[in-house]
Coordinates of C-alpha atoms and ligand atoms in Angstrom, one line a residue:
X1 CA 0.0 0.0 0.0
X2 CA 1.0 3.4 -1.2
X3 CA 1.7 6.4 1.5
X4 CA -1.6 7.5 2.2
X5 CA -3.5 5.5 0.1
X6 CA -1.7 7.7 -3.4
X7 CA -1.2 5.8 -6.5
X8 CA 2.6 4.5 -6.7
X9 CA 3.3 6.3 -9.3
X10 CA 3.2 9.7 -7.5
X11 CA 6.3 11.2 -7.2
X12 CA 7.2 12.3 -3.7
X13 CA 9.5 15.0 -2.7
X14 CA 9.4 14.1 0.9
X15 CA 7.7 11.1 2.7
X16 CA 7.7 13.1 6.1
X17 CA 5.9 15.2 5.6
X18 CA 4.4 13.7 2.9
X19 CA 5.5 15.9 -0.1
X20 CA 4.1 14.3 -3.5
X21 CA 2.7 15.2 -6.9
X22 CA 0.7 13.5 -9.4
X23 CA 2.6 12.2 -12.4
X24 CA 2.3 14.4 -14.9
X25 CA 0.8 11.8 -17.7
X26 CA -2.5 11.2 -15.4
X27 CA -3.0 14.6 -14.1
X28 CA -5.9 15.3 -16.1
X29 CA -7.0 12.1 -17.0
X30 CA -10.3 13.5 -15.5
X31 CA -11.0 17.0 -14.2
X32 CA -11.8 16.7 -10.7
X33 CA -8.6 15.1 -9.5
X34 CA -8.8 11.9 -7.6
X35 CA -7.8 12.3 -3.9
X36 CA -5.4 8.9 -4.8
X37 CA -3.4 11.6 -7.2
X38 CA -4.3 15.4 -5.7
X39 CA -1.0 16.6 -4.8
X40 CA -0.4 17.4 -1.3
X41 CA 1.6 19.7 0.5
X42 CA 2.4 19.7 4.4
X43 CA 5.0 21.9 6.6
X44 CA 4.6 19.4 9.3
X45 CA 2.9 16.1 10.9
X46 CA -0.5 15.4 9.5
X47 CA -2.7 15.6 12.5
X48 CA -4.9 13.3 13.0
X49 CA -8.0 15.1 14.2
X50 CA -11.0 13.0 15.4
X51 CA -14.0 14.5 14.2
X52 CA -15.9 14.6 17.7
X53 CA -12.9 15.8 19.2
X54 CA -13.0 19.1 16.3
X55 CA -14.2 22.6 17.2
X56 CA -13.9 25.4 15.3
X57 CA -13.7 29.1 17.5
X58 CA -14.4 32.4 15.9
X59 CA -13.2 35.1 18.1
X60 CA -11.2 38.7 17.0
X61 CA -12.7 41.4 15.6
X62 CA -16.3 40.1 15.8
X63 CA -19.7 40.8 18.0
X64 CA -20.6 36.7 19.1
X65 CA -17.5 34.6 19.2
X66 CA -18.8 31.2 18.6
X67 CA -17.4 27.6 18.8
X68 CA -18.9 25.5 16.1
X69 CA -18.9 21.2 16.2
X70 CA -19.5 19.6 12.2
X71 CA -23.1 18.8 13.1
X72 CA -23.8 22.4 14.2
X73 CA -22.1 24.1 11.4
X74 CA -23.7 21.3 9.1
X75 CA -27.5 22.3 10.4
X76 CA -26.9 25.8 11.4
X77 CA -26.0 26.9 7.6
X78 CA -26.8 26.4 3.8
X79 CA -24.5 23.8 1.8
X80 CA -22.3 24.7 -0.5
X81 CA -20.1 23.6 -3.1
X82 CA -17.4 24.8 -5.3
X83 CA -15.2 23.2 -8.1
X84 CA -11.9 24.9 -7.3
X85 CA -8.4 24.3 -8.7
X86 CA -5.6 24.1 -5.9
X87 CA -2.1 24.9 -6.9
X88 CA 1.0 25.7 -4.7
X89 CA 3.3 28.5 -4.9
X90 CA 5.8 26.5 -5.8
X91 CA 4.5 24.5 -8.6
X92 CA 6.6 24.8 -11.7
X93 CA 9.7 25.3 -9.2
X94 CA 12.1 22.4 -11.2
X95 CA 12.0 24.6 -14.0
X96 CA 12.9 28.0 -12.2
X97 CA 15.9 25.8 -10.3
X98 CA 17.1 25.0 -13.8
X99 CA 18.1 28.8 -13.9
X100 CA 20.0 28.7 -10.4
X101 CA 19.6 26.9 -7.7
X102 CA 16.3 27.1 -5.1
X103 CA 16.3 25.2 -1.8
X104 CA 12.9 23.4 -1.4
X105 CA 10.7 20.9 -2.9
X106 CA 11.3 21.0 -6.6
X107 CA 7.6 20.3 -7.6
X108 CA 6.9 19.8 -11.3
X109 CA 3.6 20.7 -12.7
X110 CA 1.4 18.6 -10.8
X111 CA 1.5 20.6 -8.0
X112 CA -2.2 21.4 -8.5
X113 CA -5.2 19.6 -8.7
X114 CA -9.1 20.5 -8.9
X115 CA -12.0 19.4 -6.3
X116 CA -15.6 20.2 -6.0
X117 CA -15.4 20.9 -2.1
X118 CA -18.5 21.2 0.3
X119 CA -19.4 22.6 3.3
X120 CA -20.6 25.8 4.2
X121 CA -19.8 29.5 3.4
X122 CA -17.1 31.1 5.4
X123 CA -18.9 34.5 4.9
X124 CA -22.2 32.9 6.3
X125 CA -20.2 32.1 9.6
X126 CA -18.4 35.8 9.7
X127 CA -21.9 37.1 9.4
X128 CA -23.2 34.5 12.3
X129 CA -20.2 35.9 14.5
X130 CA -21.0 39.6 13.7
X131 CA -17.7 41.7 12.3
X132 CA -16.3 44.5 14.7
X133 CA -14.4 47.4 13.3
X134 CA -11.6 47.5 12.2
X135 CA -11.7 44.2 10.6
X136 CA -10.0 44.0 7.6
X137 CA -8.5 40.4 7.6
X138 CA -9.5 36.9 8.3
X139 CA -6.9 34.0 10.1
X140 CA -7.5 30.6 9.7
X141 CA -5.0 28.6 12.6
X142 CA -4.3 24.8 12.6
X143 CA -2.7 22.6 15.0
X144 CA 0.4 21.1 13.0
X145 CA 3.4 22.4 14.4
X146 CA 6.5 23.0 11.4
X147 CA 9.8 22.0 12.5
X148 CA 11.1 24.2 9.8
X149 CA 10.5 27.0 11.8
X150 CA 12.5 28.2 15.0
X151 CA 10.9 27.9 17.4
X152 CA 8.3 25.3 15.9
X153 CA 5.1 27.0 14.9
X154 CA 1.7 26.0 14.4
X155 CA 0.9 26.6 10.4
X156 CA -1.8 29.6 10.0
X157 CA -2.0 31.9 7.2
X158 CA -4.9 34.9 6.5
X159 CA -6.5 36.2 3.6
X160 CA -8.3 40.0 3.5
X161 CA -11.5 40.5 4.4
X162 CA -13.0 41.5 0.8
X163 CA -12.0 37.7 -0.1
X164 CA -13.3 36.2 3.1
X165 CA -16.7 37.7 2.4
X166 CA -16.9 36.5 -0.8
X167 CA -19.4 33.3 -1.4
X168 CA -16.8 31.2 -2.6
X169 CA -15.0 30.9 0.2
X170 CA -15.1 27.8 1.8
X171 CA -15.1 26.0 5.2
X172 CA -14.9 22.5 3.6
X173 CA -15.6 18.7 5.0
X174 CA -16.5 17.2 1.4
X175 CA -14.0 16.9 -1.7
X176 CA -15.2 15.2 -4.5
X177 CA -18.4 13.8 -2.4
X178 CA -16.6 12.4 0.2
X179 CA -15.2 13.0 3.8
X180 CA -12.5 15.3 3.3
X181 CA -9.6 12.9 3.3
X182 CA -7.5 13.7 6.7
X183 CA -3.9 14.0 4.7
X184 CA -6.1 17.1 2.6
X185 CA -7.2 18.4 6.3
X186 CA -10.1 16.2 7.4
X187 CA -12.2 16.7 9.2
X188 CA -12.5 20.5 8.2
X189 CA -9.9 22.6 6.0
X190 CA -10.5 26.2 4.4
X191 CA -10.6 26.5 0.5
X192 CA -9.8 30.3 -1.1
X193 CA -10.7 29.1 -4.6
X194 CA -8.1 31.4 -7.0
X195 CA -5.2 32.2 -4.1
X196 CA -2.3 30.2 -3.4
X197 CA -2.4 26.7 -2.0
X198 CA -1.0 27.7 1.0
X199 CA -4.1 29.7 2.3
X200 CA -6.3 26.8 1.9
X201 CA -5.6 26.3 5.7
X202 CA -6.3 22.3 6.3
X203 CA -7.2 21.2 9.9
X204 CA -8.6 24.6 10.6
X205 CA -9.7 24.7 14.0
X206 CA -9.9 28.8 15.4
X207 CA -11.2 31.9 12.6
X208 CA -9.6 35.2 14.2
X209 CA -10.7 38.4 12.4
X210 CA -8.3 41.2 12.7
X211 CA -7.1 44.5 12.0
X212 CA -3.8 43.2 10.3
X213 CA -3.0 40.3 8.2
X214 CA -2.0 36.9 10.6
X215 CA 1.7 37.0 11.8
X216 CA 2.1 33.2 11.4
X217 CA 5.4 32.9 9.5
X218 CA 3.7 31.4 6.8
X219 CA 1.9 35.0 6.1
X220 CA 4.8 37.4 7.3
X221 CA 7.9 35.3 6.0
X222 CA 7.2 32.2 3.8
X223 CA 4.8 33.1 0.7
X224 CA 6.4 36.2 -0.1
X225 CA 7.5 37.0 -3.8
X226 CA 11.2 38.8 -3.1
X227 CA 13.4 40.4 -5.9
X228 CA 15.5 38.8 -8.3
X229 CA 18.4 40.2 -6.7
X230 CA 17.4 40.0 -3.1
X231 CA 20.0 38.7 -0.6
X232 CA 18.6 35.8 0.8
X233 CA 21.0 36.2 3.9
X234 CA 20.7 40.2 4.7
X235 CA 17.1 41.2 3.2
X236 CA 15.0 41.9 6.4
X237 CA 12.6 38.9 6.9
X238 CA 9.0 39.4 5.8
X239 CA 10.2 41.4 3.0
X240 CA 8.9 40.8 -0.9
X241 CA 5.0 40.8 -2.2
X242 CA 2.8 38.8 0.3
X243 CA 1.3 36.1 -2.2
X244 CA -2.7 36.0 -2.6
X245 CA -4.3 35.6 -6.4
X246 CA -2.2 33.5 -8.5
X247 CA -0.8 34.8 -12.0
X248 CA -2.3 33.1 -15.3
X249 CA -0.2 29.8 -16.0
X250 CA -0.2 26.8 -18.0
X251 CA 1.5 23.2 -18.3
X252 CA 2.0 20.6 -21.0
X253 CA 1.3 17.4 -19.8
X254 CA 1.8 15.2 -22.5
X255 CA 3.9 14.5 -23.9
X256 CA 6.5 14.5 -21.0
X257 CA 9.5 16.6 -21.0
X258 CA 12.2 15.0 -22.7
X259 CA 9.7 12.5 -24.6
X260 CA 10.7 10.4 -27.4
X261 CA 8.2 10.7 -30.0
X262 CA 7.1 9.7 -33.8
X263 CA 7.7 12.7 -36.7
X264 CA 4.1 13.5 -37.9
X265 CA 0.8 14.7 -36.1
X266 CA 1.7 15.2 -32.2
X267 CA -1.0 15.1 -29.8
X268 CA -0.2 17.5 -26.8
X269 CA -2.1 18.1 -23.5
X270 CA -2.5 19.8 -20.3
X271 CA -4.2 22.9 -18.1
X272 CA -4.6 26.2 -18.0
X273 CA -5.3 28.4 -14.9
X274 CA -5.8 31.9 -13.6
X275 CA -6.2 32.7 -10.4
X276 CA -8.5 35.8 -9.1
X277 CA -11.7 34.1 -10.3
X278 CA -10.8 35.1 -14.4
X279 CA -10.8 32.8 -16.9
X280 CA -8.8 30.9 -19.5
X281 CA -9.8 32.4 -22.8
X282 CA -7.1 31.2 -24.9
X283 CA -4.6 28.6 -24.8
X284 CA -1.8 28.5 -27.9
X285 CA 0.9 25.8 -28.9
X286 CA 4.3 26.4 -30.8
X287 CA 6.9 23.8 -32.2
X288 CA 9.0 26.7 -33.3
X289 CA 9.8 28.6 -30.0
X290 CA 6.7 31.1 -30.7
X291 CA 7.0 32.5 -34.4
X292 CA 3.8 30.8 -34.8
X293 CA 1.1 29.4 -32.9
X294 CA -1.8 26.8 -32.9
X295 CA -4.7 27.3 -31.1
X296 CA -5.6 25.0 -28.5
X297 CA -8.9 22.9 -28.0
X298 CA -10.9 24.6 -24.2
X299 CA -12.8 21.6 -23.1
X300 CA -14.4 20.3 -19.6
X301 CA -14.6 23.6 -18.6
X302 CA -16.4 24.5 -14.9
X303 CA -16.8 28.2 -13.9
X304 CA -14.2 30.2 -12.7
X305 CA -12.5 29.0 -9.9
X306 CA -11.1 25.8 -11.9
X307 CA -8.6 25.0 -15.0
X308 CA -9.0 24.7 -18.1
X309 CA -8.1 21.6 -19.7
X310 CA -6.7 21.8 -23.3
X311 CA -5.4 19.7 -26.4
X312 CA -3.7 20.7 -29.4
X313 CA -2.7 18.6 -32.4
X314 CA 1.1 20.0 -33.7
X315 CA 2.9 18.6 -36.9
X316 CA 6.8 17.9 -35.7
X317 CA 9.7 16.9 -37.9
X318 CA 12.9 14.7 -37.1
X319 CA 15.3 15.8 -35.0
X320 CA 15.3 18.4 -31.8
X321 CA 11.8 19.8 -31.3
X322 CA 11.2 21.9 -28.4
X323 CA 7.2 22.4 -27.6
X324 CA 5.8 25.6 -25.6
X325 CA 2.2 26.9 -24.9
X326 CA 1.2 29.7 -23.4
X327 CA -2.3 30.4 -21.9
X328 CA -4.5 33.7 -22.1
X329 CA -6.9 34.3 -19.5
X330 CA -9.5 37.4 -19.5
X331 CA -8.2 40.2 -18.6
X332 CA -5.2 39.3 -21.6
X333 CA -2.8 38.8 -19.6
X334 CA -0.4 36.0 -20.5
X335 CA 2.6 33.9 -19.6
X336 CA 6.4 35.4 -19.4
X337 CA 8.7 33.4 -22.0
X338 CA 11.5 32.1 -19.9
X339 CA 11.7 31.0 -16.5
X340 CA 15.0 33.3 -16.0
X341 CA 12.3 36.2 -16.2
X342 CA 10.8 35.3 -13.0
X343 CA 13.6 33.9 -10.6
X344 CA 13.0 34.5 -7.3
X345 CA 15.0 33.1 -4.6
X346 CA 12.1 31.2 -3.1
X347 CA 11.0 29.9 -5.9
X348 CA 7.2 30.9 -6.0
X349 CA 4.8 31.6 -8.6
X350 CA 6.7 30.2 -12.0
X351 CA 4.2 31.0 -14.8
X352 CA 6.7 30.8 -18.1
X353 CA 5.6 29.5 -21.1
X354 CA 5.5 25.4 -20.3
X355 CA 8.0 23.4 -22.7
X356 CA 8.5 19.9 -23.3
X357 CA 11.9 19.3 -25.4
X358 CA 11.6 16.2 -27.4
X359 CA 13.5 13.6 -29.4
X360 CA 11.4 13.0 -32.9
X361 CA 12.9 10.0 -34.5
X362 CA 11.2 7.4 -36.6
X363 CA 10.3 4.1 -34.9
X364 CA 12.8 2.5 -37.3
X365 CA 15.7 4.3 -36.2
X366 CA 14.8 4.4 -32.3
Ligands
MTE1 N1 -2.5 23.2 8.4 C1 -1.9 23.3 7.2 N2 -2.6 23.8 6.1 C2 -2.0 23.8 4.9 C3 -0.6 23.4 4.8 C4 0.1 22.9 5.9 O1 1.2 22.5 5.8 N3 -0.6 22.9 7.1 N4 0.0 23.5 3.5 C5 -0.6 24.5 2.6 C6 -0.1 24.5 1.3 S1 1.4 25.3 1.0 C7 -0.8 24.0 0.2 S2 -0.2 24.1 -1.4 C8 -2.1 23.3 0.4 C9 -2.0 21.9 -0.1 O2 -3.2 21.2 0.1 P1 -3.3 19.6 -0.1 O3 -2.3 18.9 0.7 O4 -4.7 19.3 0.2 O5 -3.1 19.5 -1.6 O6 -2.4 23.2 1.8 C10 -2.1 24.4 2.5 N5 -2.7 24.3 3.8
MO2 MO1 1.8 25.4 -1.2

């Protein structure tokens, strides 16, 4: 049996704590992502949280703090469920440690997947509790404590208050149907459908509205976009662009990244995702480095908060062929060309043009 019940063909980064991504051929297979292939992502020991032993407090900046168990918050508000794409900061990060070295995981494309989660609207709770001024963010706090940090730290993370009150927001105990799964924060996990993984906060047990945004490391210090040139060892801590919406982005799937494959019609696949709620309106595919471009087939496509999956059939000849897309979403913004132009010593938000550089030969001379 597999770590956590995951296919064996995952690849894992880290088995403690469990680090893995899908591989990349079976990603989108379908598009909700089976929980035996959703990536995960953990800073610490997967609690295990028994689900009569699970309350979730909302205190701060608010009129009624309340404590909530899973039946009350089940009876007490409307369902709701959203199909929303999870991806990680750091997804993509292989490619930007091709330019110079990044400590951390070195996650491939797979470091997203795509649920339909249920449970009930965070802003339905907020509204339950009352908001006090000056609210202006929300904290979600979990019990796993990260050893990466000094001294060890619970994980927590915030998101502003315009996004917490928005409907999509969830305070999830269903992906895909089912009990949330406790390695994807069972019993009860947050979902911020178009931000970062890493405010998804899993095992969420206490809601704290404030003034200012949580300072949990993984708000002030971790998640933070930093210059190019920024000394890792003498910038100030907490310094860089505090990650929230993710950028447009794209990945080719299939074929893999240094492929073999037959001259002739090529079949190549993947996703497309914005982030901020806007969608994928175009997806392109070039077999000669972007001097022309053919346009992509959308398909299974499911409101804004998830990816686009795409297809596109490109004509390649013998010898060297290197194979890029780049998505459009709507607002028209697109991808950068080369992963040098987004470097950052962390490692975070890589949304360059996807390429897979492949071998054609004929099956003869293979
Ligand atoms: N409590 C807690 N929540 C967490 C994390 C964590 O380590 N602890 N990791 C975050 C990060 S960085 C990501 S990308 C997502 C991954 O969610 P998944 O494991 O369900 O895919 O969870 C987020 N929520
Ligand atoms: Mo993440």
């Amino acid at each position: 049996m597999s770590l956590w019940d995951k296919r064996p063909d995952m690849v894992v980064h880290n088995a403690d704590p469990y680090n893995a991504e899908s591989d990349p051929a079976v990603l989108h297979e379908h598009f909700l992502t089976d929980p035996d292939r959703f990536y995960s992502r953990n800073h610490g020991r997967i609690p295990d949280v028994p689900v009569d032993e699970w309350s979730l407090t909302v205190d701060g900046l608010v009129n009624r703090p309340q404590v909530f168990g899973l039946d009350e918050l089940q009876h007490r508000f409307q369902p709701a469920t959203v199909t929303a794409t999870l991806q990680c900061a750091g997804n993509r990060r292989a490619d930007l440690a091709e330019v110079k070295a990044i400590p951390g995981e070195p996650w491939g494309p797979s470091a997203i997947s795509t649920a339909a989660w249920s449970g009930v609207r965070l802003a339905d709770v907020l509204a339950a509790a009352g908001l006090d001024s000056p609210a202006a963010h929300v904290e979600f706090s979990a019990p796993d404590l990260a050893d990466e940090v000094q001294p060890p730290e619970a994980y927590g993370s915030s998101i502003p208050l315009a996004k917490a009150g928005s409907p999509d927001v969830l305070i999830a105990w269903a992906m895909n149907g089912r009990p949330l799964p406790r390695l994807h924060g069972g019993p009860v996990r947050i979902v911020v459908p178009g931000y970062i993984g890493a405010r998804s906060v899993k095992w969420v047990d206490r809601i704290t509205v404030r003034e200012s945004p949580s300072e949990n490391f993984y708000q002030q210090v971790a998640y933070r976009l930093r210059p190019a040139d920024a000394d890792t060892d003498s910038s100030p801590l907490g310094s860089g662009v505090s990650l929230g919406v993710l950028p447009v982005t794209s990945a080719v799937l299939v074929p893999a990244d240094h492929a073999t494959v037959q001259p002739g019609p090529l079949k190549v696949s993947g996703y497309a995702f914005s982030g901020g709620g806007r969608e994928i309106a175009r997806v392109e595919v070039s077999v000669d480095g972007g001097t022309h471009w053919t346009q992509a087939e959308l398909y299974d496509r499911a409101g804004p908060w998830a990816w686009t999956l795409w297809r596109a059939i490109v004509d390649v000849g013998v010898g060297t062929v290197g194979v890029v897309a780049r998505a459009w979403d709507d607002s028209a913004s697109t991808q950068p060309q080369t992963p040098a132009q987004v470097w950052n010593d962390k490692g975070y938000m890589n949304n360059s043009w996807p390429r897979a550089r492949l071998t054609v030969a004929d099956a003869a001379t293979q």
